[in-house]
Amino acid sequence: MISPDLYDLVMSHTHGNTLTRTILINGKARTISVYTDEDQELHRKIKDVLWKDYRKRFSPNCYAYVKGKSCIDAIFDINKKVRKYGGYIRTDIKGFFPSISRELLGGMLRMDYPEDFVNKVLSFVAIGGIGISQGSALSPLLSNIYLMQFDETLSAICRYYRYSDDMLILCDRSYIDSVLASIDSGLQALLLTRSIEKTFSGDLNDGFHYLGFYVNKKGVCAALNKKTELDEKVMDICAAGHSTIKERMDKMHQSCVSVVSFGREPRFDERAVVL
């Protein structure tokens, strides 16, 4: 529920000049929108309201942009469940944020909020003809709302994990083709497409990498480059001046827990662990 004060604040707000810059995230160039402090503060207020209204509707298999959850929670669960399955699919969504249909997203939001409020909120994160910006405090939550039905559908047919647009499915090998078809039809309904070049599937005994960890039928271990990655991540977190000290400490704790828990001697074939 939006309060009258927030409604009035949103409807009367005029955005400042939004700049863009290109940064590298995991070696990939991303165009990030840079908002004014005033704009971001309003985005956070809207996000807090939407979070309260939607948090219980999100799939338990969604691990990104959810308070109290992280990719490490997904990794721990994968380590518990992976031995039950024989096959896997690892994939992601092609150009996720820039490909989100604001028209479809608006239709979802209008089921809970006034049309003029929704239209104004979406104008805050609009980029190009379609898509929502990366850089707004609001965009990650909107991306989860956009995929709620998709998450529910996949969760009903297989062991499913999603971290932002990075997806992992554990299933019987004989179900791989039918699950891929379900992924494609679900994404097409949202005007999204699967990244073919980033889709891998096969026998769990062969192993694969997911979220920086190596997974196979026996369980999970940290990739051999995880120590270097951890060093770099800690340096990045320390340099993140826009985050509070508590936020930076929490992120460092999550990163260290992952290496402590899964960073023992590799349990699998060394040649498969190297990225």
PDB file of C-alpha atoms in Angstrom:
ATOM      1  CA  MET A   1       0.000   0.000   0.000  1.00  0.00           C
ATOM      2  CA  ILE A   2       1.302   3.418  -0.898  1.00  0.00           C
ATOM      3  CA  SER A   3       0.712   6.253   1.515  1.00  0.00           C
ATOM      4  CA  PRO A   4      -0.846   9.546   0.355  1.00  0.00           C
ATOM      5  CA  ASP A   5       2.446  11.266   1.182  1.00  0.00           C
ATOM      6  CA  LEU A   6       4.478   8.932  -1.039  1.00  0.00           C
ATOM      7  CA  TYR A   7       1.903   9.178  -3.812  1.00  0.00           C
ATOM      8  CA  ASP A   8       2.091  12.968  -3.736  1.00  0.00           C
ATOM      9  CA  LEU A   9       5.883  12.882  -3.574  1.00  0.00           C
ATOM     10  CA  VAL A  10       6.142  10.614  -6.603  1.00  0.00           C
ATOM     11  CA  MET A  11       3.582  12.504  -8.675  1.00  0.00           C
ATOM     12  CA  SER A  12       5.194  15.889  -7.990  1.00  0.00           C
ATOM     13  CA  HIS A  13       8.793  14.747  -8.411  1.00  0.00           C
ATOM     14  CA  THR A  14      10.857  15.936 -11.354  1.00  0.00           C
ATOM     15  CA  HIS A  15      13.931  13.887 -12.088  1.00  0.00           C
ATOM     16  CA  GLY A  16      17.301  15.556 -12.333  1.00  0.00           C
ATOM     17  CA  ASN A  17      19.617  14.914 -15.267  1.00  0.00           C
ATOM     18  CA  THR A  18      20.358  11.185 -15.434  1.00  0.00           C
ATOM     19  CA  LEU A  19      23.821  10.407 -16.763  1.00  0.00           C
ATOM     20  CA  THR A  20      25.126   7.071 -17.971  1.00  0.00           C
ATOM     21  CA  ARG A  21      28.503   5.447 -17.699  1.00  0.00           C
ATOM     22  CA  THR A  22      29.927   2.144 -18.842  1.00  0.00           C
ATOM     23  CA  ILE A  23      31.567  -0.096 -16.269  1.00  0.00           C
ATOM     24  CA  LEU A  24      32.932  -3.632 -16.291  1.00  0.00           C
ATOM     25  CA  ILE A  25      31.027  -6.198 -14.208  1.00  0.00           C
ATOM     26  CA  ASN A  26      32.602  -9.658 -14.232  1.00  0.00           C
ATOM     27  CA  GLY A  27      34.459  -8.664 -17.384  1.00  0.00           C
ATOM     28  CA  LYS A  28      31.294  -7.502 -19.176  1.00  0.00           C
ATOM     29  CA  ALA A  29      30.620  -3.902 -20.213  1.00  0.00           C
ATOM     30  CA  ARG A  30      27.403  -2.590 -18.645  1.00  0.00           C
ATOM     31  CA  THR A  31      25.738   0.763 -19.170  1.00  0.00           C
ATOM     32  CA  ILE A  32      24.744   2.129 -15.767  1.00  0.00           C
ATOM     33  CA  SER A  33      22.423   5.076 -15.163  1.00  0.00           C
ATOM     34  CA  VAL A  34      23.725   7.573 -12.614  1.00  0.00           C
ATOM     35  CA  TYR A  35      20.957   9.324 -10.685  1.00  0.00           C
ATOM     36  CA  THR A  36      21.102  12.309  -8.380  1.00  0.00           C
ATOM     37  CA  ASP A  37      21.065  11.660  -4.626  1.00  0.00           C
ATOM     38  CA  GLU A  38      17.540  13.077  -4.435  1.00  0.00           C
ATOM     39  CA  ASP A  39      16.324  10.765  -7.179  1.00  0.00           C
ATOM     40  CA  GLN A  40      17.923   7.712  -5.591  1.00  0.00           C
ATOM     41  CA  GLU A  41      16.407   8.571  -2.209  1.00  0.00           C
ATOM     42  CA  LEU A  42      12.945   8.584  -3.783  1.00  0.00           C
ATOM     43  CA  HIS A  43      13.678   5.317  -5.592  1.00  0.00           C
ATOM     44  CA  ARG A  44      14.599   3.743  -2.258  1.00  0.00           C
ATOM     45  CA  LYS A  45      11.358   4.907  -0.661  1.00  0.00           C
ATOM     46  CA  ILE A  46       9.354   3.391  -3.502  1.00  0.00           C
ATOM     47  CA  LYS A  47      11.402   0.193  -3.297  1.00  0.00           C
ATOM     48  CA  ASP A  48      10.717  -0.143   0.433  1.00  0.00           C
ATOM     49  CA  VAL A  49       6.960   0.033  -0.167  1.00  0.00           C
ATOM     50  CA  LEU A  50       7.033  -2.431  -3.068  1.00  0.00           C
ATOM     51  CA  TRP A  51       9.219  -4.806  -1.047  1.00  0.00           C
ATOM     52  CA  LYS A  52       6.688  -4.942   1.783  1.00  0.00           C
ATOM     53  CA  ASP A  53       3.887  -5.660  -0.680  1.00  0.00           C
ATOM     54  CA  TYR A  54       5.705  -8.261  -2.783  1.00  0.00           C
ATOM     55  CA  ARG A  55       8.211 -10.001  -0.498  1.00  0.00           C
ATOM     56  CA  LYS A  56       5.914 -12.905   0.398  1.00  0.00           C
ATOM     57  CA  ARG A  57       5.069 -13.451  -3.261  1.00  0.00           C
ATOM     58  CA  PHE A  58       8.628 -14.003  -4.433  1.00  0.00           C
ATOM     59  CA  SER A  59       9.703 -17.568  -5.123  1.00  0.00           C
ATOM     60  CA  PRO A  60      11.954 -19.130  -2.468  1.00  0.00           C
ATOM     61  CA  ASN A  61      14.154 -20.063  -5.433  1.00  0.00           C
ATOM     62  CA  CYS A  62      14.935 -16.408  -6.191  1.00  0.00           C
ATOM     63  CA  TYR A  63      18.202 -15.467  -4.473  1.00  0.00           C
ATOM     64  CA  ALA A  64      19.121 -12.058  -5.926  1.00  0.00           C
ATOM     65  CA  TYR A  65      17.888  -8.697  -4.626  1.00  0.00           C
ATOM     66  CA  VAL A  66      16.026 -10.353  -1.753  1.00  0.00           C
ATOM     67  CA  LYS A  67      16.733  -9.138   1.765  1.00  0.00           C
ATOM     68  CA  GLY A  68      18.372 -11.798   3.901  1.00  0.00           C
ATOM     69  CA  LYS A  69      19.384 -13.974   0.917  1.00  0.00           C
ATOM     70  CA  SER A  70      22.441 -14.157  -1.300  1.00  0.00           C
ATOM     71  CA  CYS A  71      24.093 -16.359  -3.881  1.00  0.00           C
ATOM     72  CA  ILE A  72      25.782 -18.209  -1.015  1.00  0.00           C
ATOM     73  CA  ASP A  73      22.378 -19.407   0.199  1.00  0.00           C
ATOM     74  CA  ALA A  74      21.789 -20.830  -3.275  1.00  0.00           C
ATOM     75  CA  ILE A  75      25.177 -22.550  -3.233  1.00  0.00           C
ATOM     76  CA  PHE A  76      24.501 -24.142   0.173  1.00  0.00           C
ATOM     77  CA  ASP A  77      21.151 -25.466  -1.050  1.00  0.00           C
ATOM     78  CA  ILE A  78      22.658 -26.774  -4.280  1.00  0.00           C
ATOM     79  CA  ASN A  79      25.273 -28.632  -2.235  1.00  0.00           C
ATOM     80  CA  LYS A  80      22.486 -30.315  -0.241  1.00  0.00           C
ATOM     81  CA  LYS A  81      20.285 -31.262  -3.208  1.00  0.00           C
ATOM     82  CA  VAL A  82      22.583 -31.929  -6.163  1.00  0.00           C
ATOM     83  CA  ARG A  83      23.178 -35.619  -5.387  1.00  0.00           C
ATOM     84  CA  LYS A  84      19.511 -36.385  -6.038  1.00  0.00           C
ATOM     85  CA  TYR A  85      19.725 -35.459  -9.723  1.00  0.00           C
ATOM     86  CA  GLY A  86      21.453 -36.684 -12.853  1.00  0.00           C
ATOM     87  CA  GLY A  87      21.275 -33.705 -15.193  1.00  0.00           C
ATOM     88  CA  TYR A  88      21.566 -29.937 -15.207  1.00  0.00           C
ATOM     89  CA  ILE A  89      20.849 -26.814 -17.250  1.00  0.00           C
ATOM     90  CA  ARG A  90      22.768 -23.593 -16.719  1.00  0.00           C
ATOM     91  CA  THR A  91      21.595 -20.537 -18.630  1.00  0.00           C
ATOM     92  CA  ASP A  92      20.783 -16.856 -18.437  1.00  0.00           C
ATOM     93  CA  ILE A  93      18.614 -14.202 -20.067  1.00  0.00           C
ATOM     94  CA  LYS A  94      19.985 -12.258 -23.014  1.00  0.00           C
ATOM     95  CA  GLY A  95      20.292  -8.537 -22.214  1.00  0.00           C
ATOM     96  CA  PHE A  96      18.031  -8.865 -19.185  1.00  0.00           C
ATOM     97  CA  PHE A  97      17.444  -5.370 -17.771  1.00  0.00           C
ATOM     98  CA  PRO A  98      17.414  -3.558 -21.152  1.00  0.00           C
ATOM     99  CA  SER A  99      14.952  -6.163 -22.485  1.00  0.00           C
ATOM    100  CA  ILE A 100      12.321  -5.969 -19.724  1.00  0.00           C
ATOM    101  CA  SER A 101       9.061  -4.771 -21.244  1.00  0.00           C
ATOM    102  CA  ARG A 102       7.855  -1.724 -19.315  1.00  0.00           C
ATOM    103  CA  GLU A 103       4.419  -2.279 -20.812  1.00  0.00           C
ATOM    104  CA  LEU A 104       4.167  -5.806 -19.366  1.00  0.00           C
ATOM    105  CA  LEU A 105       5.766  -4.737 -16.089  1.00  0.00           C
ATOM    106  CA  GLY A 106       3.319  -1.850 -15.849  1.00  0.00           C
ATOM    107  CA  GLY A 107       0.424  -4.260 -16.284  1.00  0.00           C
ATOM    108  CA  MET A 108       1.701  -6.314 -13.353  1.00  0.00           C
ATOM    109  CA  LEU A 109       2.130  -3.288 -11.105  1.00  0.00           C
ATOM    110  CA  ARG A 110      -1.270  -1.810 -12.006  1.00  0.00           C
ATOM    111  CA  MET A 111      -2.917  -4.813 -10.382  1.00  0.00           C
ATOM    112  CA  ASP A 112      -1.771  -3.345  -7.043  1.00  0.00           C
ATOM    113  CA  TYR A 113      -1.222   0.377  -7.586  1.00  0.00           C
ATOM    114  CA  PRO A 114      -2.926   3.326  -9.343  1.00  0.00           C
ATOM    115  CA  GLU A 115      -2.169   3.663 -13.043  1.00  0.00           C
ATOM    116  CA  ASP A 116      -0.787   7.198 -12.838  1.00  0.00           C
ATOM    117  CA  PHE A 117       1.519   6.193  -9.975  1.00  0.00           C
ATOM    118  CA  VAL A 118       2.825   3.183 -11.924  1.00  0.00           C
ATOM    119  CA  ASN A 119       3.388   5.227 -15.080  1.00  0.00           C
ATOM    120  CA  LYS A 120       5.379   7.829 -13.152  1.00  0.00           C
ATOM    121  CA  VAL A 121       7.488   5.205 -11.354  1.00  0.00           C
ATOM    122  CA  LEU A 122       8.334   3.467 -14.630  1.00  0.00           C
ATOM    123  CA  SER A 123       9.321   6.798 -16.165  1.00  0.00           C
ATOM    124  CA  PHE A 124      11.998   7.049 -13.465  1.00  0.00           C
ATOM    125  CA  VAL A 125      13.733   3.871 -14.679  1.00  0.00           C
ATOM    126  CA  ALA A 126      12.951   4.079 -18.397  1.00  0.00           C
ATOM    127  CA  ILE A 127      15.744   3.616 -20.908  1.00  0.00           C
ATOM    128  CA  GLY A 128      15.280   3.582 -24.662  1.00  0.00           C
ATOM    129  CA  GLY A 129      12.140   2.176 -26.195  1.00  0.00           C
ATOM    130  CA  ILE A 130      11.938  -0.717 -23.752  1.00  0.00           C
ATOM    131  CA  GLY A 131      13.862  -1.859 -20.716  1.00  0.00           C
ATOM    132  CA  ILE A 132      14.661  -0.549 -17.281  1.00  0.00           C
ATOM    133  CA  SER A 133      17.896   1.064 -16.180  1.00  0.00           C
ATOM    134  CA  GLN A 134      20.680  -0.516 -14.218  1.00  0.00           C
ATOM    135  CA  GLY A 135      21.806   1.864 -11.513  1.00  0.00           C
ATOM    136  CA  SER A 136      18.487   2.710  -9.893  1.00  0.00           C
ATOM    137  CA  ALA A 137      17.887   1.364  -6.388  1.00  0.00           C
ATOM    138  CA  LEU A 138      14.436   0.365  -7.644  1.00  0.00           C
ATOM    139  CA  SER A 139      15.350  -1.643 -10.761  1.00  0.00           C
ATOM    140  CA  PRO A 140      16.520  -4.913  -9.123  1.00  0.00           C
ATOM    141  CA  LEU A 141      13.230  -5.278  -7.244  1.00  0.00           C
ATOM    142  CA  LEU A 142      11.255  -4.523 -10.404  1.00  0.00           C
ATOM    143  CA  SER A 143      13.193  -7.239 -12.232  1.00  0.00           C
ATOM    144  CA  ASN A 144      12.157  -9.782  -9.589  1.00  0.00           C
ATOM    145  CA  ILE A 145       8.524  -8.707  -9.865  1.00  0.00           C
ATOM    146  CA  TYR A 146       8.756  -9.158 -13.636  1.00  0.00           C
ATOM    147  CA  LEU A 147       9.919 -12.777 -13.252  1.00  0.00           C
ATOM    148  CA  MET A 148       7.542 -13.864 -10.466  1.00  0.00           C
ATOM    149  CA  GLN A 149       5.258 -15.972 -12.677  1.00  0.00           C
ATOM    150  CA  PHE A 150       8.232 -17.407 -14.555  1.00  0.00           C
ATOM    151  CA  ASP A 151       9.842 -18.418 -11.241  1.00  0.00           C
ATOM    152  CA  GLU A 152       6.640 -20.088 -10.116  1.00  0.00           C
ATOM    153  CA  THR A 153       6.326 -22.050 -13.361  1.00  0.00           C
ATOM    154  CA  LEU A 154       9.910 -23.336 -13.332  1.00  0.00           C
ATOM    155  CA  SER A 155       9.808 -24.152  -9.628  1.00  0.00           C
ATOM    156  CA  ALA A 156       6.817 -26.431 -10.223  1.00  0.00           C
ATOM    157  CA  ILE A 157       8.604 -28.663 -12.739  1.00  0.00           C
ATOM    158  CA  CYS A 158      12.219 -28.913 -11.546  1.00  0.00           C
ATOM    159  CA  ARG A 159      14.783 -27.960  -8.907  1.00  0.00           C
ATOM    160  CA  TYR A 160      15.306 -24.359  -9.918  1.00  0.00           C
ATOM    161  CA  TYR A 161      17.659 -21.575  -8.773  1.00  0.00           C
ATOM    162  CA  ARG A 162      17.808 -17.999 -10.041  1.00  0.00           C
ATOM    163  CA  TYR A 163      20.293 -15.301  -9.139  1.00  0.00           C
ATOM    164  CA  SER A 164      19.295 -12.185 -11.131  1.00  0.00           C
ATOM    165  CA  ASP A 165      19.189 -13.691 -14.641  1.00  0.00           C
ATOM    166  CA  ASP A 166      21.613 -16.562 -13.945  1.00  0.00           C
ATOM    167  CA  MET A 167      19.587 -19.755 -13.759  1.00  0.00           C
ATOM    168  CA  LEU A 168      20.403 -23.303 -12.744  1.00  0.00           C
ATOM    169  CA  ILE A 169      18.073 -26.248 -13.127  1.00  0.00           C
ATOM    170  CA  LEU A 170      18.713 -29.678 -11.639  1.00  0.00           C
ATOM    171  CA  CYS A 171      16.617 -32.478 -13.130  1.00  0.00           C
ATOM    172  CA  ASP A 172      16.678 -35.951 -14.594  1.00  0.00           C
ATOM    173  CA  ARG A 173      18.714 -35.995 -17.808  1.00  0.00           C
ATOM    174  CA  SER A 174      15.697 -37.194 -19.770  1.00  0.00           C
ATOM    175  CA  TYR A 175      13.819 -34.001 -18.839  1.00  0.00           C
ATOM    176  CA  ILE A 176      16.433 -31.537 -20.121  1.00  0.00           C
ATOM    177  CA  ASP A 177      14.814 -30.870 -23.512  1.00  0.00           C
ATOM    178  CA  SER A 178      11.331 -30.413 -22.073  1.00  0.00           C
ATOM    179  CA  VAL A 179      12.623 -28.057 -19.350  1.00  0.00           C
ATOM    180  CA  LEU A 180      14.488 -26.003 -21.967  1.00  0.00           C
ATOM    181  CA  ALA A 181      11.247 -25.747 -23.921  1.00  0.00           C
ATOM    182  CA  SER A 182       9.447 -24.530 -20.783  1.00  0.00           C
ATOM    183  CA  ILE A 183      12.172 -21.936 -20.183  1.00  0.00           C
ATOM    184  CA  ASP A 184      11.880 -20.662 -23.751  1.00  0.00           C
ATOM    185  CA  SER A 185       8.076 -20.452 -23.708  1.00  0.00           C
ATOM    186  CA  GLY A 186       8.083 -18.747 -20.316  1.00  0.00           C
ATOM    187  CA  LEU A 187      10.620 -16.153 -21.430  1.00  0.00           C
ATOM    188  CA  GLN A 188       8.878 -15.564 -24.754  1.00  0.00           C
ATOM    189  CA  ALA A 189       5.678 -14.696 -22.855  1.00  0.00           C
ATOM    190  CA  LEU A 190       7.725 -11.942 -21.176  1.00  0.00           C
ATOM    191  CA  LEU A 191       9.330 -10.840 -24.480  1.00  0.00           C
ATOM    192  CA  LEU A 192      12.677 -12.158 -23.257  1.00  0.00           C
ATOM    193  CA  THR A 193      15.049 -14.678 -24.803  1.00  0.00           C
ATOM    194  CA  ARG A 194      17.449 -17.256 -23.458  1.00  0.00           C
ATOM    195  CA  SER A 195      21.131 -16.655 -24.144  1.00  0.00           C
ATOM    196  CA  ILE A 196      21.958 -19.608 -26.392  1.00  0.00           C
ATOM    197  CA  GLU A 197      25.713 -19.102 -26.153  1.00  0.00           C
ATOM    198  CA  LYS A 198      25.515 -19.158 -22.347  1.00  0.00           C
ATOM    199  CA  THR A 199      23.316 -22.230 -22.121  1.00  0.00           C
ATOM    200  CA  PHE A 200      24.959 -25.462 -21.024  1.00  0.00           C
ATOM    201  CA  SER A 201      23.340 -28.765 -20.127  1.00  0.00           C
ATOM    202  CA  GLY A 202      24.292 -32.352 -19.605  1.00  0.00           C
ATOM    203  CA  ASP A 203      25.317 -35.007 -17.117  1.00  0.00           C
ATOM    204  CA  LEU A 204      25.979 -33.788 -13.578  1.00  0.00           C
ATOM    205  CA  ASN A 205      28.978 -36.094 -13.369  1.00  0.00           C
ATOM    206  CA  ASP A 206      30.704 -33.890 -15.946  1.00  0.00           C
ATOM    207  CA  GLY A 207      30.484 -30.826 -13.688  1.00  0.00           C
ATOM    208  CA  PHE A 208      30.046 -27.128 -14.410  1.00  0.00           C
ATOM    209  CA  HIS A 209      30.562 -23.677 -12.891  1.00  0.00           C
ATOM    210  CA  TYR A 210      27.777 -21.622 -11.357  1.00  0.00           C
ATOM    211  CA  LEU A 211      28.105 -18.311  -9.482  1.00  0.00           C
ATOM    212  CA  GLY A 212      31.840 -18.792  -9.150  1.00  0.00           C
ATOM    213  CA  PHE A 213      31.665 -22.337  -7.778  1.00  0.00           C
ATOM    214  CA  TYR A 214      32.279 -25.735  -9.293  1.00  0.00           C
ATOM    215  CA  VAL A 215      29.358 -28.163  -9.077  1.00  0.00           C
ATOM    216  CA  ASN A 216      29.041 -31.831  -9.954  1.00  0.00           C
ATOM    217  CA  LYS A 217      27.182 -34.905  -8.747  1.00  0.00           C
ATOM    218  CA  LYS A 218      29.307 -35.040  -5.572  1.00  0.00           C
ATOM    219  CA  GLY A 219      28.582 -31.482  -4.418  1.00  0.00           C
ATOM    220  CA  VAL A 220      30.116 -28.014  -4.540  1.00  0.00           C
ATOM    221  CA  CYS A 221      33.589 -26.579  -4.108  1.00  0.00           C
ATOM    222  CA  ALA A 222      35.131 -23.176  -4.722  1.00  0.00           C
ATOM    223  CA  ALA A 223      36.758 -22.680  -8.115  1.00  0.00           C
ATOM    224  CA  LEU A 224      40.547 -22.591  -7.977  1.00  0.00           C
ATOM    225  CA  ASN A 225      40.596 -18.855  -8.749  1.00  0.00           C
ATOM    226  CA  LYS A 226      38.256 -18.062  -5.830  1.00  0.00           C
ATOM    227  CA  LYS A 227      41.049 -16.779  -3.556  1.00  0.00           C
ATOM    228  CA  THR A 228      42.132 -14.180  -6.126  1.00  0.00           C
ATOM    229  CA  GLU A 229      38.521 -13.281  -6.785  1.00  0.00           C
ATOM    230  CA  LEU A 230      37.930 -12.866  -3.039  1.00  0.00           C
ATOM    231  CA  ASP A 231      40.918 -10.531  -2.720  1.00  0.00           C
ATOM    232  CA  GLU A 232      39.611  -8.399  -5.580  1.00  0.00           C
ATOM    233  CA  LYS A 233      36.077  -8.385  -4.203  1.00  0.00           C
ATOM    234  CA  VAL A 234      37.202  -7.262  -0.755  1.00  0.00           C
ATOM    235  CA  MET A 235      39.151  -4.404  -2.341  1.00  0.00           C
ATOM    236  CA  ASP A 236      36.092  -3.402  -4.392  1.00  0.00           C
ATOM    237  CA  ILE A 237      33.834  -3.526  -1.336  1.00  0.00           C
ATOM    238  CA  CYS A 238      36.249  -1.415   0.701  1.00  0.00           C
ATOM    239  CA  ALA A 239      36.313   1.172  -2.090  1.00  0.00           C
ATOM    240  CA  ALA A 240      32.496   1.339  -2.347  1.00  0.00           C
ATOM    241  CA  GLY A 241      32.070   4.752  -0.755  1.00  0.00           C
ATOM    242  CA  HIS A 242      28.332   4.867  -1.492  1.00  0.00           C
ATOM    243  CA  SER A 243      27.702   1.906   0.854  1.00  0.00           C
ATOM    244  CA  THR A 244      27.480   2.111   4.627  1.00  0.00           C
ATOM    245  CA  ILE A 245      30.147   0.422   6.727  1.00  0.00           C
ATOM    246  CA  LYS A 246      27.609  -2.215   7.837  1.00  0.00           C
ATOM    247  CA  GLU A 247      26.661  -2.984   4.222  1.00  0.00           C
ATOM    248  CA  ARG A 248      30.329  -3.379   3.310  1.00  0.00           C
ATOM    249  CA  MET A 249      31.004  -5.624   6.311  1.00  0.00           C
ATOM    250  CA  ASP A 250      27.991  -7.809   5.462  1.00  0.00           C
ATOM    251  CA  LYS A 251      29.185  -8.244   1.876  1.00  0.00           C
ATOM    252  CA  MET A 252      32.706  -9.142   3.005  1.00  0.00           C
ATOM    253  CA  HIS A 253      31.268 -11.659   5.486  1.00  0.00           C
ATOM    254  CA  GLN A 254      29.220 -13.345   2.756  1.00  0.00           C
ATOM    255  CA  SER A 255      32.228 -13.520   0.446  1.00  0.00           C
ATOM    256  CA  CYS A 256      34.494 -14.990   3.143  1.00  0.00           C
ATOM    257  CA  VAL A 257      31.889 -17.547   4.246  1.00  0.00           C
ATOM    258  CA  SER A 258      31.725 -18.905   0.714  1.00  0.00           C
ATOM    259  CA  VAL A 259      35.457 -19.591   0.560  1.00  0.00           C
ATOM    260  CA  VAL A 260      35.678 -20.969   4.097  1.00  0.00           C
ATOM    261  CA  SER A 261      32.739 -23.325   3.475  1.00  0.00           C
ATOM    262  CA  PHE A 262      33.671 -24.543   0.007  1.00  0.00           C
ATOM    263  CA  GLY A 263      37.313 -23.515  -0.352  1.00  0.00           C
ATOM    264  CA  ARG A 264      38.884 -26.740   0.873  1.00  0.00           C
ATOM    265  CA  GLU A 265      40.991 -28.943  -1.352  1.00  0.00           C
ATOM    266  CA  PRO A 266      39.009 -29.482  -4.565  1.00  0.00           C
ATOM    267  CA  ARG A 267      37.007 -32.668  -4.335  1.00  0.00           C
ATOM    268  CA  PHE A 268      36.825 -33.131  -8.069  1.00  0.00           C
ATOM    269  CA  ASP A 269      38.990 -33.498 -11.123  1.00  0.00           C
ATOM    270  CA  GLU A 270      41.410 -30.532 -11.120  1.00  0.00           C
ATOM    271  CA  ARG A 271      41.180 -30.032 -14.864  1.00  0.00           C
ATOM    272  CA  ALA A 272      37.452 -29.341 -14.597  1.00  0.00           C
ATOM    273  CA  VAL A 273      37.791 -26.792 -11.824  1.00  0.00           C
ATOM    274  CA  VAL A 274      39.891 -24.259 -13.691  1.00  0.00           C
ATOM    275  CA  LEU A 275      37.750 -21.555 -15.309  1.00  0.00           C
TER     276      LEU A 275
END
